[in-house]
mmCIF file of C-alpha atoms in Angstrom:
data_model
loop_
_atom_site.group_PDB
_atom_site.id
_atom_site.type_symbol
_atom_site.label_atom_id
_atom_site.label_comp_id
_atom_site.label_asym_id
_atom_site.label_seq_id
_atom_site.Cartn_x
_atom_site.Cartn_y
_atom_site.Cartn_z
ATOM 1 C CA UNK A 1 0.000 0.000 0.000
ATOM 2 C CA UNK A 2 1.210 3.570 -0.600
ATOM 3 C CA UNK A 3 2.336 5.750 2.301
ATOM 4 C CA UNK A 4 1.699 9.484 2.108
ATOM 5 C CA UNK A 5 0.333 12.366 4.172
ATOM 6 C CA UNK A 6 -3.065 10.623 4.267
ATOM 7 C CA UNK A 7 -1.533 8.251 6.812
ATOM 8 C CA UNK A 8 -2.144 10.952 9.414
ATOM 9 C CA UNK A 9 -5.901 10.597 8.938
ATOM 10 C CA UNK A 10 -5.782 7.196 10.656
ATOM 11 C CA UNK A 11 -5.011 8.854 13.983
ATOM 12 C CA UNK A 12 -6.717 11.640 15.951
ATOM 13 C CA UNK A 13 -4.954 14.973 16.222
ATOM 14 C CA UNK A 14 -2.516 16.067 17.459
ATOM 15 C CA UNK A 15 -0.589 12.883 16.467
ATOM 16 C CA UNK A 16 -2.404 12.630 13.121
ATOM 17 C CA UNK A 17 -1.444 16.220 12.269
ATOM 18 C CA UNK A 18 2.165 15.607 13.320
ATOM 19 C CA UNK A 19 2.418 12.523 11.062
ATOM 20 C CA UNK A 20 1.039 14.407 8.057
ATOM 21 C CA UNK A 21 3.515 17.248 8.675
ATOM 22 C CA UNK A 22 6.417 14.807 8.274
ATOM 23 C CA UNK A 23 5.360 14.410 4.621
ATOM 24 C CA UNK A 24 5.730 10.597 4.562
ATOM 25 C CA UNK A 25 6.213 8.840 1.232
ATOM 26 C CA UNK A 26 6.932 5.315 0.006
ATOM 27 C CA UNK A 27 5.175 1.991 0.366
ATOM 28 C CA UNK A 28 4.496 -0.664 3.011
ATOM 29 C CA UNK A 29 3.538 -4.322 2.911
ATOM 30 C CA UNK A 30 0.882 -5.112 5.531
ATOM 31 C CA UNK A 31 1.539 -8.220 7.614
ATOM 32 C CA UNK A 32 -1.138 -8.867 10.249
ATOM 33 C CA UNK A 33 -1.854 -5.218 11.058
ATOM 34 C CA UNK A 34 -4.873 -4.577 13.294
ATOM 35 C CA UNK A 35 -6.685 -1.220 13.405
ATOM 36 C CA UNK A 36 -9.700 -0.333 15.541
ATOM 37 C CA UNK A 37 -11.430 3.065 15.589
ATOM 38 C CA UNK A 38 -13.670 4.478 18.307
ATOM 39 C CA UNK A 39 -15.808 7.546 17.680
ATOM 40 C CA UNK A 40 -16.430 10.028 20.492
ATOM 41 C CA UNK A 41 -19.246 8.613 22.644
ATOM 42 C CA UNK A 42 -20.876 9.057 26.014
ATOM 43 C CA UNK A 43 -21.928 6.051 28.088
ATOM 44 C CA UNK A 44 -25.005 5.698 30.251
ATOM 45 C CA UNK A 45 -23.178 7.083 33.287
ATOM 46 C CA UNK A 46 -22.401 10.305 31.456
ATOM 47 C CA UNK A 47 -18.723 9.525 30.919
ATOM 48 C CA UNK A 48 -17.285 10.853 27.653
ATOM 49 C CA UNK A 49 -15.031 8.597 25.588
ATOM 50 C CA UNK A 50 -12.726 10.472 23.162
ATOM 51 C CA UNK A 51 -12.085 9.516 19.596
ATOM 52 C CA UNK A 52 -9.320 6.887 19.527
ATOM 53 C CA UNK A 53 -7.334 4.582 17.255
ATOM 54 C CA UNK A 54 -5.982 1.266 18.505
ATOM 55 C CA UNK A 55 -3.245 -0.322 16.435
ATOM 56 C CA UNK A 56 -0.965 -3.369 16.635
ATOM 57 C CA UNK A 57 0.725 -5.828 14.298
ATOM 58 C CA UNK A 58 3.531 -5.596 11.767
ATOM 59 C CA UNK A 59 4.342 -4.064 8.410
ATOM 60 C CA UNK A 60 7.346 -3.977 6.130
ATOM 61 C CA UNK A 61 8.539 -0.532 5.002
ATOM 62 C CA UNK A 62 9.838 -0.090 1.462
ATOM 63 C CA UNK A 63 11.800 3.049 0.568
ATOM 64 C CA UNK A 64 9.850 5.245 2.964
ATOM 65 C CA UNK A 65 10.886 8.868 3.428
ATOM 66 C CA UNK A 66 10.010 11.513 6.030
ATOM 67 C CA UNK A 67 11.239 15.018 6.826
ATOM 68 C CA UNK A 68 12.466 16.319 10.165
ATOM 69 C CA UNK A 69 11.729 20.006 10.545
ATOM 70 C CA UNK A 70 9.849 22.288 8.224
ATOM 71 C CA UNK A 71 10.558 24.566 5.296
ATOM 72 C CA UNK A 72 13.275 24.241 2.640
ATOM 73 C CA UNK A 73 15.993 23.371 5.194
ATOM 74 C CA UNK A 74 14.149 20.361 6.640
ATOM 75 C CA UNK A 75 16.329 17.269 7.108
ATOM 76 C CA UNK A 76 15.184 14.352 4.953
ATOM 77 C CA UNK A 77 15.374 10.771 6.217
ATOM 78 C CA UNK A 78 15.250 8.631 3.076
ATOM 79 C CA UNK A 79 15.238 5.002 1.970
ATOM 80 C CA UNK A 80 13.742 3.695 5.213
ATOM 81 C CA UNK A 81 13.302 -0.077 4.958
ATOM 82 C CA UNK A 82 12.719 -2.834 7.479
ATOM 83 C CA UNK A 83 10.214 -4.848 9.465
ATOM 84 C CA UNK A 84 8.232 -2.780 12.010
ATOM 85 C CA UNK A 85 6.489 -4.550 14.888
ATOM 86 C CA UNK A 86 3.896 -2.272 16.519
ATOM 87 C CA UNK A 87 3.019 -3.048 20.118
ATOM 88 C CA UNK A 88 -0.656 -2.603 21.119
ATOM 89 C CA UNK A 89 -1.005 1.186 21.221
ATOM 90 C CA UNK A 90 -3.961 3.512 21.778
ATOM 91 C CA UNK A 91 -4.035 7.045 20.373
ATOM 92 C CA UNK A 92 -6.664 9.601 21.390
ATOM 93 C CA UNK A 93 -7.195 13.293 20.799
ATOM 94 C CA UNK A 94 -5.763 13.899 24.266
ATOM 95 C CA UNK A 95 -2.581 11.812 23.993
ATOM 96 C CA UNK A 96 -1.127 8.362 23.508
ATOM 97 C CA UNK A 97 1.912 7.063 21.655
ATOM 98 C CA UNK A 98 2.956 4.449 19.101
ATOM 99 C CA UNK A 99 5.481 1.958 20.498
ATOM 100 C CA UNK A 100 7.320 -0.234 18.029
ATOM 101 C CA UNK A 101 10.502 -2.135 17.260
ATOM 102 C CA UNK A 102 12.432 -2.239 13.996
ATOM 103 C CA UNK A 103 14.409 -5.194 12.688
ATOM 104 C CA UNK A 104 16.617 -5.604 9.599
ATOM 105 C CA UNK A 105 16.249 -1.880 9.072
ATOM 106 C CA UNK A 106 18.043 0.555 6.792
ATOM 107 C CA UNK A 107 17.869 4.298 6.111
ATOM 108 C CA UNK A 108 19.808 7.329 4.958
ATOM 109 C CA UNK A 109 20.234 10.025 7.621
ATOM 110 C CA UNK A 110 22.182 13.195 6.736
ATOM 111 C CA UNK A 111 23.137 11.372 3.543
ATOM 112 C CA UNK A 112 24.860 8.533 5.420
ATOM 113 C CA UNK A 113 23.645 4.924 4.962
ATOM 114 C CA UNK A 114 22.635 2.981 8.074
ATOM 115 C CA UNK A 115 22.085 -0.740 7.454
ATOM 116 C CA UNK A 116 21.375 -3.875 9.513
ATOM 117 C CA UNK A 117 19.582 -1.616 11.996
ATOM 118 C CA UNK A 118 17.673 -2.767 15.067
ATOM 119 C CA UNK A 119 15.824 -0.242 17.221
ATOM 120 C CA UNK A 120 13.003 0.318 19.665
ATOM 121 C CA UNK A 121 11.016 3.527 19.217
ATOM 122 C CA UNK A 122 8.225 5.627 20.672
ATOM 123 C CA UNK A 123 6.330 8.176 18.569
ATOM 124 C CA UNK A 124 3.860 10.723 19.932
ATOM 125 C CA UNK A 125 2.647 14.181 18.957
ATOM 126 C CA UNK A 126 5.700 15.899 20.452
ATOM 127 C CA UNK A 127 8.694 13.676 19.802
ATOM 128 C CA UNK A 128 10.249 10.604 18.187
ATOM 129 C CA UNK A 129 12.532 8.650 20.529
ATOM 130 C CA UNK A 130 14.821 5.752 19.663
ATOM 131 C CA UNK A 131 15.432 4.203 23.055
ATOM 132 C CA UNK A 132 17.847 1.648 21.625
ATOM 133 C CA UNK A 133 19.726 1.494 18.345
ATOM 134 C CA UNK A 134 22.334 -0.740 16.750
ATOM 135 C CA UNK A 135 23.318 -0.357 13.116
ATOM 136 C CA UNK A 136 26.141 -0.689 10.606
ATOM 137 C CA UNK A 137 27.678 2.453 9.120
ATOM 138 C CA UNK A 138 30.455 2.166 6.494
ATOM 139 C CA UNK A 139 31.413 -1.300 7.780
ATOM 140 C CA UNK A 140 31.531 0.012 11.358
ATOM 141 C CA UNK A 141 29.050 -0.124 14.217
ATOM 142 C CA UNK A 142 26.687 2.368 15.879
ATOM 143 C CA UNK A 143 25.032 1.782 19.240
ATOM 144 C CA UNK A 144 23.670 3.544 22.313
ATOM 145 C CA UNK A 145 26.191 5.736 24.087
ATOM 146 C CA UNK A 146 25.169 5.926 27.748
ATOM 147 C CA UNK A 147 23.238 3.004 29.151
ATOM 148 C CA UNK A 148 19.655 4.020 29.892
ATOM 149 C CA UNK A 149 19.807 7.204 27.786
ATOM 150 C CA UNK A 150 17.987 7.311 24.417
ATOM 151 C CA UNK A 151 20.144 6.785 21.370
ATOM 152 C CA UNK A 152 18.293 9.574 19.501
ATOM 153 C CA UNK A 153 15.517 11.983 20.437
ATOM 154 C CA UNK A 154 13.809 14.310 17.971
ATOM 155 C CA UNK A 155 11.491 17.011 19.295
ATOM 156 C CA UNK A 156 8.949 17.840 16.597
ATOM 157 C CA UNK A 157 8.665 21.456 15.428
ATOM 158 C CA UNK A 158 6.612 23.550 17.836
ATOM 159 C CA UNK A 159 6.515 26.838 19.686
ATOM 160 C CA UNK A 160 9.783 26.094 21.551
ATOM 161 C CA UNK A 161 11.820 24.758 18.601
ATOM 162 C CA UNK A 162 10.390 25.961 15.308
ATOM 163 C CA UNK A 163 12.620 23.697 13.193
ATOM 164 C CA UNK A 164 12.592 20.742 15.575
ATOM 165 C CA UNK A 165 15.523 19.633 17.753
ATOM 166 C CA UNK A 166 17.647 16.486 17.483
ATOM 167 C CA UNK A 167 19.746 15.154 20.368
ATOM 168 C CA UNK A 168 21.429 11.829 21.010
ATOM 169 C CA UNK A 169 24.144 9.765 22.620
ATOM 170 C CA UNK A 170 25.950 7.261 20.402
ATOM 171 C CA UNK A 171 28.985 5.013 20.407
ATOM 172 C CA UNK A 172 30.692 4.303 17.076
ATOM 173 C CA UNK A 173 33.355 1.739 16.281
ATOM 174 C CA UNK A 174 35.601 1.050 13.265
ATOM 175 C CA UNK A 175 33.778 3.322 10.801
ATOM 176 C CA UNK A 176 35.587 3.688 7.476
ATOM 177 C CA UNK A 177 36.775 7.322 7.385
ATOM 178 C CA UNK A 178 37.393 7.324 3.627
ATOM 179 C CA UNK A 179 33.837 6.145 2.869
ATOM 180 C CA UNK A 180 32.399 8.631 5.368
ATOM 181 C CA UNK A 181 34.162 11.587 3.734
ATOM 182 C CA UNK A 182 33.109 10.448 0.262
ATOM 183 C CA UNK A 183 29.443 10.326 1.332
ATOM 184 C CA UNK A 184 29.894 13.874 2.652
ATOM 185 C CA UNK A 185 30.696 14.957 -0.904
ATOM 186 C CA UNK A 186 34.517 14.933 -0.860
ATOM 187 C CA UNK A 187 35.501 13.527 -4.251
ATOM 188 C CA UNK A 188 39.059 12.367 -3.441
ATOM 189 C CA UNK A 189 39.639 12.623 0.308
ATOM 190 C CA UNK A 190 43.339 12.304 1.262
ATOM 191 C CA UNK A 191 42.618 10.714 4.643
ATOM 192 C CA UNK A 192 41.632 7.215 5.669
ATOM 193 C CA UNK A 193 41.399 5.052 8.767
ATOM 194 C CA UNK A 194 38.955 3.438 11.188
ATOM 195 C CA UNK A 195 37.049 5.878 13.412
ATOM 196 C CA UNK A 196 35.801 4.935 16.885
ATOM 197 C CA UNK A 197 34.522 6.883 19.874
ATOM 198 C CA UNK A 198 31.435 8.440 21.420
ATOM 199 C CA UNK A 199 29.348 11.509 20.575
ATOM 200 C CA UNK A 200 26.846 13.209 22.873
ATOM 201 C CA UNK A 201 24.756 15.545 20.711
ATOM 202 C CA UNK A 202 23.283 18.232 22.949
ATOM 203 C CA UNK A 203 21.146 19.764 20.221
ATOM 204 C CA UNK A 204 20.834 20.223 16.480
ATOM 205 C CA UNK A 205 18.007 22.557 15.496
ATOM 206 C CA UNK A 206 16.717 21.807 12.015
ATOM 207 C CA UNK A 207 19.717 21.493 9.693
ATOM 208 C CA UNK A 208 21.710 24.278 11.390
ATOM 209 C CA UNK A 209 24.935 22.331 11.912
ATOM 210 C CA UNK A 210 26.807 25.587 12.620
ATOM 211 C CA UNK A 211 24.568 26.149 15.646
ATOM 212 C CA UNK A 212 24.775 22.576 16.958
ATOM 213 C CA UNK A 213 26.420 21.612 20.250
ATOM 214 C CA UNK A 214 28.086 18.249 20.923
ATOM 215 C CA UNK A 215 30.984 16.661 22.779
ATOM 216 C CA UNK A 216 32.780 13.324 22.897
ATOM 217 C CA UNK A 217 35.930 11.364 22.185
ATOM 218 C CA UNK A 218 37.308 9.857 18.996
ATOM 219 C CA UNK A 219 40.208 7.742 17.814
ATOM 220 C CA UNK A 220 41.407 6.952 14.307
ATOM 221 C CA UNK A 221 43.420 3.741 13.963
ATOM 222 C CA UNK A 222 45.180 2.144 10.987
ATOM 223 C CA UNK A 223 44.988 5.493 9.298
ATOM 224 C CA UNK A 224 46.681 7.699 6.753
ATOM 225 C CA UNK A 225 46.393 11.191 8.234
ATOM 226 C CA UNK A 226 49.121 13.116 6.466
ATOM 227 C CA UNK A 227 52.908 13.325 6.323
ATOM 228 C CA UNK A 228 54.968 13.725 9.484
ATOM 229 C CA UNK A 229 56.245 17.362 9.487
ATOM 230 C CA UNK A 230 59.797 16.544 10.585
ATOM 231 C CA UNK A 231 62.979 16.075 8.553
ATOM 232 C CA UNK A 232 60.980 16.807 5.395
ATOM 233 C CA UNK A 233 64.142 17.947 3.659
ATOM 234 C CA UNK A 234 65.574 14.454 4.160
ATOM 235 C CA UNK A 235 62.671 12.264 3.130
ATOM 236 C CA UNK A 236 61.220 14.584 0.463
ATOM 237 C CA UNK A 237 63.368 12.699 -2.045
ATOM 238 C CA UNK A 238 61.558 9.453 -1.234
ATOM 239 C CA UNK A 239 58.561 8.334 -3.266
ATOM 240 C CA UNK A 240 55.352 9.563 -1.620
ATOM 241 C CA UNK A 241 54.190 6.070 -0.498
ATOM 242 C CA UNK A 242 57.472 5.581 1.417
ATOM 243 C CA UNK A 243 57.376 8.828 3.413
ATOM 244 C CA UNK A 244 56.472 8.523 7.109
ATOM 245 C CA UNK A 245 52.848 9.453 7.811
ATOM 246 C CA UNK A 246 50.665 9.797 10.876
ATOM 247 C CA UNK A 247 48.629 6.609 11.293
ATOM 248 C CA UNK A 248 46.804 7.122 14.612
ATOM 249 C CA UNK A 249 44.883 9.974 16.223
ATOM 250 C CA UNK A 250 43.088 10.316 19.553
ATOM 251 C CA UNK A 251 41.319 13.378 20.981
ATOM 252 C CA UNK A 252 38.403 14.709 22.955
ATOM 253 C CA UNK A 253 36.200 17.239 21.181
ATOM 254 C CA UNK A 254 33.585 19.901 21.775
ATOM 255 C CA UNK A 255 31.444 21.354 18.983
ATOM 256 C CA UNK A 256 30.023 24.801 19.642
ATOM 257 C CA UNK A 257 29.348 27.951 17.597
ATOM 258 C CA UNK A 258 30.501 26.368 14.343
ATOM 259 C CA UNK A 259 33.890 25.256 15.674
ATOM 260 C CA UNK A 260 35.170 21.812 16.650
ATOM 261 C CA UNK A 261 37.608 22.272 19.535
ATOM 262 C CA UNK A 262 40.131 19.408 19.857
ATOM 263 C CA UNK A 263 41.791 18.776 23.221
ATOM 264 C CA UNK A 264 44.143 16.067 24.497
ATOM 265 C CA UNK A 265 45.135 15.541 20.877
ATOM 266 C CA UNK A 266 47.612 12.717 20.255
ATOM 267 C CA UNK A 267 49.130 11.867 16.876
ATOM 268 C CA UNK A 268 51.310 8.822 16.303
ATOM 269 C CA UNK A 269 53.520 7.485 13.524
ATOM 270 C CA UNK A 270 56.444 5.075 13.189
ATOM 271 C CA UNK A 271 58.742 8.127 13.364
ATOM 272 C CA UNK A 272 57.388 10.189 16.246
ATOM 273 C CA UNK A 273 54.523 10.945 18.580
ATOM 274 C CA UNK A 274 53.109 14.412 19.188
ATOM 275 C CA UNK A 275 50.583 15.950 21.561
ATOM 276 C CA UNK A 276 48.652 19.168 21.278
ATOM 277 C CA UNK A 277 45.327 20.874 20.765
ATOM 278 C CA UNK A 278 43.554 22.989 18.199
ATOM 279 C CA UNK A 279 40.339 23.631 16.339
ATOM 280 C CA UNK A 280 38.543 22.811 13.116
ATOM 281 C CA UNK A 281 36.012 25.304 11.787
ATOM 282 C CA UNK A 282 33.060 23.794 9.969
ATOM 283 C CA UNK A 283 34.143 25.575 6.782
ATOM 284 C CA UNK A 284 37.218 23.269 6.739
ATOM 285 C CA UNK A 285 39.826 25.606 8.301
ATOM 286 C CA UNK A 286 42.184 23.731 10.619
ATOM 287 C CA UNK A 287 44.491 25.251 13.256
ATOM 288 C CA UNK A 288 46.454 22.754 15.388
ATOM 289 C CA UNK A 289 49.621 23.133 17.453
ATOM 290 C CA UNK A 290 51.631 20.009 18.248
ATOM 291 C CA UNK A 291 54.588 19.373 20.506
ATOM 292 C CA UNK A 292 57.119 16.622 19.889
ATOM 293 C CA UNK A 293 56.645 13.745 22.308
ATOM 294 C CA UNK A 294 58.547 10.665 21.183
ATOM 295 C CA UNK A 295 61.108 10.996 18.409
ATOM 296 C CA UNK A 296 61.626 7.926 16.177
ATOM 297 C CA UNK A 297 58.765 6.029 17.855
ATOM 298 C CA UNK A 298 59.115 2.333 18.762
ATOM 299 C CA UNK A 299 62.012 1.794 16.345
ATOM 300 C CA UNK A 300 64.396 4.038 18.306
ATOM 301 C CA UNK A 301 67.503 2.834 20.102
ATOM 302 C CA UNK A 302 66.463 2.489 23.781
ATOM 303 C CA UNK A 303 69.945 3.547 24.949
ATOM 304 C CA UNK A 304 69.993 6.698 22.831
ATOM 305 C CA UNK A 305 66.375 7.831 23.273
ATOM 306 C CA UNK A 306 66.607 9.251 26.827
ATOM 307 C CA UNK A 307 69.217 11.739 25.590
ATOM 308 C CA UNK A 308 67.207 12.582 22.450
ATOM 309 C CA UNK A 309 64.046 13.081 24.499
ATOM 310 C CA UNK A 310 65.888 15.329 26.925
ATOM 311 C CA UNK A 311 67.156 17.510 24.087
ATOM 312 C CA UNK A 312 63.961 17.693 22.049
ATOM 313 C CA UNK A 313 60.994 17.409 24.422
ATOM 314 C CA UNK A 314 59.211 20.739 24.686
ATOM 315 C CA UNK A 315 61.622 22.440 22.274
ATOM 316 C CA UNK A 316 60.196 21.645 18.839
ATOM 317 C CA UNK A 317 56.596 22.472 18.006
ATOM 318 C CA UNK A 318 54.570 22.161 14.816
ATOM 319 C CA UNK A 319 51.743 24.293 13.543
ATOM 320 C CA UNK A 320 49.245 22.697 11.132
ATOM 321 C CA UNK A 321 46.921 25.219 9.575
ATOM 322 C CA UNK A 322 44.852 26.013 6.517
ATOM 323 C CA UNK A 323 41.993 24.283 4.735
ATOM 324 C CA UNK A 324 41.745 20.504 5.024
ATOM 325 C CA UNK A 325 42.198 20.222 1.271
ATOM 326 C CA UNK A 326 45.542 22.109 1.369
ATOM 327 C CA UNK A 327 47.063 21.910 4.826
ATOM 328 C CA UNK A 328 50.295 23.776 5.541
ATOM 329 C CA UNK A 329 52.908 22.856 8.135
ATOM 330 C CA UNK A 330 55.481 25.011 9.910
ATOM 331 C CA UNK A 331 58.110 23.929 12.444
ATOM 332 C CA UNK A 332 58.939 26.275 15.306
ATOM 333 C CA UNK A 333 61.302 26.340 18.209
ATOM 334 C CA UNK A 334 59.959 26.948 21.677
ATOM 335 C CA UNK A 335 60.753 30.667 21.598
ATOM 336 C CA UNK A 336 58.983 31.191 18.257
ATOM 337 C CA UNK A 337 55.389 32.324 18.197
ATOM 338 C CA UNK A 338 52.700 31.528 15.688
ATOM 339 C CA UNK A 339 52.774 33.583 12.484
ATOM 340 C CA UNK A 340 50.369 36.495 12.338
ATOM 341 C CA UNK A 341 47.101 35.764 10.628
ATOM 342 C CA UNK A 342 47.273 36.851 7.042
ATOM 343 C CA UNK A 343 45.344 40.062 6.562
ATOM 344 C CA UNK A 344 42.242 39.737 4.421
ATOM 345 C CA UNK A 345 42.151 42.087 1.408
ATOM 346 C CA UNK A 346 39.794 45.039 1.766
ATOM 347 C CA UNK A 347 36.242 44.594 0.578
ATOM 348 C CA UNK A 348 35.779 46.339 -2.781
ATOM 349 C CA UNK A 349 33.380 49.274 -2.741
ATOM 350 C CA UNK A 350 29.793 48.650 -3.691
ATOM 351 C CA UNK A 351 29.552 50.375 -7.053
ATOM 352 C CA UNK A 352 26.282 50.909 -8.840
ATOM 353 C CA UNK A 353 25.996 49.158 -12.214
ATOM 354 C CA UNK A 354 26.647 51.421 -15.169
ATOM 355 C CA UNK A 355 23.676 53.040 -16.836
ATOM 356 C CA UNK A 356 23.091 51.874 -20.395
ATOM 357 C CA UNK A 357 21.781 54.675 -22.614
ATOM 358 C CA UNK A 358 19.543 53.914 -25.526
ATOM 359 C CA UNK A 359 21.079 54.967 -28.833
#
């Protein structure tokens, strides 16, 4: 059967209105679904019974789509598939909620494909809550972050949040960084690795990623995260595949006001280890300062390394800056400061277009 905005007519408002506002589309195969409708009545004792819909059973979703938010910037959830088991639920014009579980599910959220999904959900007129969630994302795994906390919660658009508000708490493990960046629209991303960690999303209003707030931890293992900015004059003559490169990253992060702040940053390679901190603006501008930690890594001579560490620790620093597509690296001694920010050229004056005279 087709799924569209008419689906909302099966349920009393306000839930029926909220379902229609999500602009559902797609199809569903009915498998033992039970629907019962009760019109507003009054019994012999004078008690009023509101209009209600009782529903239970199962259905299989096929390429269903809904929107989160309203207007042209609404976030689309597309290609929703899977088996939905609806627990016995009663909806009235004064309240009620749909409680269901999802098995063998799949969807695209923010353009990213979730597959092999299992979830338990509650839907009412004010919010959609995924109490539990496990899914595959780019060969990695997603699951609940904090035990007992919902994996995802979406507050429907209303007087308090006009575009709706998404929050959540998720763990992720061994997600393919290269595939993730490609799905974000990067044609030939120069980075790869397996991403793991946790993200607590405080809020995302509509699709305003620049105004979102989140925090968490992440690691990237078995990666290719760029060349090591040390002794470049020596190994620049080597073929690019043979040059030492960072292969592991770990950090805590905080997203706020359009900037991802990175703290407790650790970068590792077979040549050295470095610690530092910095920031990544959502327009792709990176600014990170690193301090040398362990020169030559695990391959170093254990008798020589204490002397090398004594001479180099805290003396050499590196500054990585610029856009992610064209990062620049500068080495500095301890007494050297960061270079001044390059001055932006003045804005040209706003000139009126020339007047064209008829001949």
